[in-house]
Amino acid sequence: MKKAGLIICLLLLIGCKSKNISRDTEDLKIKKVSAAEVNANQQRKAYELGKRVLETCNTSKFKPFNETEVTSSVMENTTEERLTKTCQRFRQYYGSFIDLKLDGVYKTKQEVIYRYHALYTKKVANKELRIFVNENNLISAIKSMDWDEKFDAKLTEQ
């Protein structure tokens, strides 16, 4: 009986062995784009839409996006209620929004990423705004996060 139990446990252990999955990491690689390669119209569009989102915090009025500017998922997720909630927290901690300063343009296999340093009235504010533009020239994501000084260094490690 003990042998049968041992054999069953051994078979289960062998049967549950995890498999190695090889992934194509080329899709995940981010490369810095030189200033000459940047599409000026796309850069202007990313700046204007990013600024429109953050200026909502100052004016409390949000002009909704349309289908020619952003993807449907961004349109659904960027609601006035969500922006108001985020803006209240940002104004409390960082003060009023001043402007966006372009820090770099990066490219993945499917998207161009515009990385902006968001400038606020309080000096403690150290935030960044990343605007992701897909191959259809639509904003596919808008991400606000703490400023990462080592972002470029992480790219060289890839």
CSV table of C-alpha atoms in Angstrom, one decimal:
chain,number,residue,atom,x,y,z
A,1,MET,CA,0.0,0.0,0.0
A,2,LYS,CA,2.8,2.3,0.9
A,3,LYS,CA,4.5,1.6,-2.5
A,4,ALA,CA,1.3,2.4,-4.4
A,5,GLY,CA,1.0,5.7,-2.6
A,6,LEU,CA,4.6,6.5,-3.3
A,7,ILE,CA,4.2,5.7,-7.0
A,8,ILE,CA,1.1,7.8,-7.2
A,9,CYS,CA,2.8,10.8,-5.5
A,10,LEU,CA,5.8,10.4,-7.9
A,11,LEU,CA,3.5,10.3,-10.9
A,12,LEU,CA,1.7,13.4,-9.7
A,13,LEU,CA,5.0,15.2,-9.2
A,14,ILE,CA,6.2,14.3,-12.7
A,15,GLY,CA,2.9,15.2,-14.2
A,16,CYS,CA,2.7,18.6,-12.6
A,17,LYS,CA,6.1,19.6,-13.8
A,18,SER,CA,6.0,23.2,-15.1
A,19,LYS,CA,6.9,23.8,-18.7
A,20,ASN,CA,9.3,26.4,-20.0
A,21,ILE,CA,7.6,28.9,-22.3
A,22,SER,CA,9.8,30.9,-24.5
A,23,ARG,CA,8.6,34.4,-25.1
A,24,ASP,CA,9.5,36.8,-27.8
A,25,THR,CA,11.0,39.7,-25.8
A,26,GLU,CA,11.5,41.8,-28.9
A,27,ASP,CA,7.9,43.1,-28.4
A,28,LEU,CA,8.8,44.3,-24.9
A,29,LYS,CA,12.0,46.2,-25.7
A,30,ILE,CA,12.0,50.0,-25.5
A,31,LYS,CA,14.4,52.0,-27.5
A,32,LYS,CA,15.1,55.7,-27.3
A,33,VAL,CA,14.2,57.7,-30.4
A,34,SER,CA,16.5,60.5,-31.6
A,35,ALA,CA,15.0,64.0,-32.1
A,36,ALA,CA,15.3,63.7,-35.9
A,37,GLU,CA,13.1,60.6,-35.9
A,38,VAL,CA,10.2,62.1,-33.9
A,39,ASN,CA,7.0,62.9,-35.8
A,40,ALA,CA,6.3,66.5,-34.9
A,41,ASN,CA,2.5,66.3,-35.4
A,42,GLN,CA,2.3,63.2,-33.2
A,43,GLN,CA,4.5,64.9,-30.6
A,44,ARG,CA,2.2,68.0,-30.6
A,45,LYS,CA,-0.9,65.8,-30.3
A,46,ALA,CA,0.6,63.9,-27.4
A,47,TYR,CA,1.6,67.1,-25.6
A,48,GLU,CA,-1.9,68.8,-26.2
A,49,LEU,CA,-3.8,65.7,-25.0
A,50,GLY,CA,-1.6,65.2,-21.9
A,51,LYS,CA,-1.8,68.9,-21.1
A,52,ARG,CA,-5.6,68.8,-21.5
A,53,VAL,CA,-5.9,66.0,-19.0
A,54,LEU,CA,-3.7,67.7,-16.4
A,55,GLU,CA,-5.2,71.1,-16.9
A,56,THR,CA,-8.5,69.6,-15.9
A,57,CYS,CA,-7.1,69.7,-12.3
A,58,ASN,CA,-6.8,73.5,-12.6
A,59,THR,CA,-10.1,74.3,-14.3
A,60,SER,CA,-12.4,71.4,-13.2
A,61,LYS,CA,-13.6,71.3,-16.8
A,62,PHE,CA,-12.8,68.3,-19.0
A,63,LYS,CA,-13.3,68.3,-22.8
A,64,PRO,CA,-14.0,64.7,-23.6
A,65,PHE,CA,-11.8,62.9,-26.1
A,66,ASN,CA,-13.1,61.8,-29.5
A,67,GLU,CA,-12.5,58.8,-31.8
A,68,THR,CA,-9.9,60.6,-33.8
A,69,GLU,CA,-7.7,61.3,-30.8
A,70,VAL,CA,-7.8,58.2,-28.6
A,71,THR,CA,-8.6,54.5,-28.6
A,72,SER,CA,-12.0,53.4,-27.3
A,73,SER,CA,-10.4,52.0,-24.1
A,74,VAL,CA,-8.8,55.3,-23.2
A,75,MET,CA,-12.1,57.1,-24.0
A,76,GLU,CA,-14.0,54.7,-21.6
A,77,ASN,CA,-11.4,55.0,-18.8
A,78,THR,CA,-10.9,58.8,-18.9
A,79,THR,CA,-14.1,59.9,-17.3
A,80,GLU,CA,-14.8,63.2,-15.6
A,81,GLU,CA,-15.4,61.4,-12.3
A,82,ARG,CA,-12.1,59.5,-12.4
A,83,LEU,CA,-10.2,62.7,-13.3
A,84,THR,CA,-11.9,64.7,-10.6
A,85,LYS,CA,-10.9,62.1,-8.0
A,86,THR,CA,-7.3,62.0,-9.2
A,87,CYS,CA,-7.1,65.8,-9.5
A,88,GLN,CA,-8.2,66.3,-5.9
A,89,ARG,CA,-5.4,64.2,-4.7
A,90,PHE,CA,-2.8,65.8,-7.1
A,91,ARG,CA,-3.8,69.4,-6.1
A,92,GLN,CA,-3.6,68.6,-2.5
A,93,TYR,CA,-0.1,67.1,-2.7
A,94,TYR,CA,1.5,68.9,-5.7
A,95,GLY,CA,-0.4,72.2,-6.1
A,96,SER,CA,-1.6,73.5,-9.4
A,97,PHE,CA,-0.4,72.1,-12.7
A,98,ILE,CA,1.9,74.4,-14.7
A,99,ASP,CA,3.2,72.6,-17.8
A,100,LEU,CA,4.7,69.5,-19.4
A,101,LYS,CA,8.3,69.2,-20.3
A,102,LEU,CA,9.3,66.5,-22.8
A,103,ASP,CA,12.0,64.3,-21.4
A,104,GLY,CA,12.3,61.7,-24.1
A,105,VAL,CA,10.6,59.8,-26.9
A,106,TYR,CA,10.8,56.0,-26.9
A,107,LYS,CA,9.6,53.3,-29.2
A,108,THR,CA,8.4,49.7,-28.7
A,109,LYS,CA,7.4,47.4,-31.5
A,110,GLN,CA,3.8,48.7,-31.6
A,111,GLU,CA,3.9,52.1,-29.8
A,112,VAL,CA,5.7,55.4,-29.4
A,113,ILE,CA,6.0,56.6,-25.8
A,114,TYR,CA,6.2,60.3,-25.0
A,115,ARG,CA,7.7,60.8,-21.5
A,116,TYR,CA,6.9,64.2,-20.0
A,117,HIS,CA,8.0,65.7,-16.7
A,118,ALA,CA,4.8,67.2,-15.2
A,119,LEU,CA,5.6,70.6,-13.5
A,120,TYR,CA,3.5,71.7,-10.5
A,121,THR,CA,3.6,74.7,-8.2
A,122,LYS,CA,4.8,72.8,-5.2
A,123,LYS,CA,8.5,71.8,-5.4
A,124,VAL,CA,7.8,68.4,-3.8
A,125,ALA,CA,6.0,67.3,-7.0
A,126,ASN,CA,8.1,64.9,-9.0
A,127,LYS,CA,5.6,63.3,-11.4
A,128,GLU,CA,5.8,62.1,-14.9
A,129,LEU,CA,3.2,61.6,-17.6
A,130,ARG,CA,3.6,58.9,-20.3
A,131,ILE,CA,1.5,59.1,-23.4
A,132,PHE,CA,1.4,56.0,-25.5
A,133,VAL,CA,0.6,56.4,-29.2
A,134,ASN,CA,-0.2,53.4,-31.4
A,135,GLU,CA,0.5,52.7,-35.1
A,136,ASN,CA,-2.9,54.3,-36.0
A,137,ASN,CA,-1.7,57.6,-34.4
A,138,LEU,CA,-4.2,57.3,-31.6
A,139,ILE,CA,-3.4,57.7,-27.9
A,140,SER,CA,-3.6,54.1,-26.6
A,141,ALA,CA,-2.7,54.9,-22.9
A,142,ILE,CA,-2.0,57.8,-20.5
A,143,LYS,CA,-0.1,56.9,-17.4
A,144,SER,CA,0.8,59.2,-14.5
A,145,MET,CA,3.5,58.0,-12.1
A,146,ASP,CA,6.4,59.1,-9.8
A,147,TRP,CA,9.4,60.4,-11.7
A,148,ASP,CA,12.0,57.7,-12.4
A,149,GLU,CA,15.5,59.2,-12.6
A,150,LYS,CA,17.0,55.9,-13.6
A,151,PHE,CA,14.6,55.3,-16.5
A,152,ASP,CA,17.2,55.7,-19.2
A,153,ALA,CA,19.7,53.6,-17.3
A,154,LYS,CA,17.1,50.7,-17.2
A,155,LEU,CA,16.8,50.9,-21.0
A,156,THR,CA,20.5,50.3,-21.6
A,157,GLU,CA,20.3,47.1,-19.4
A,158,GLN,CA,17.8,45.6,-21.8
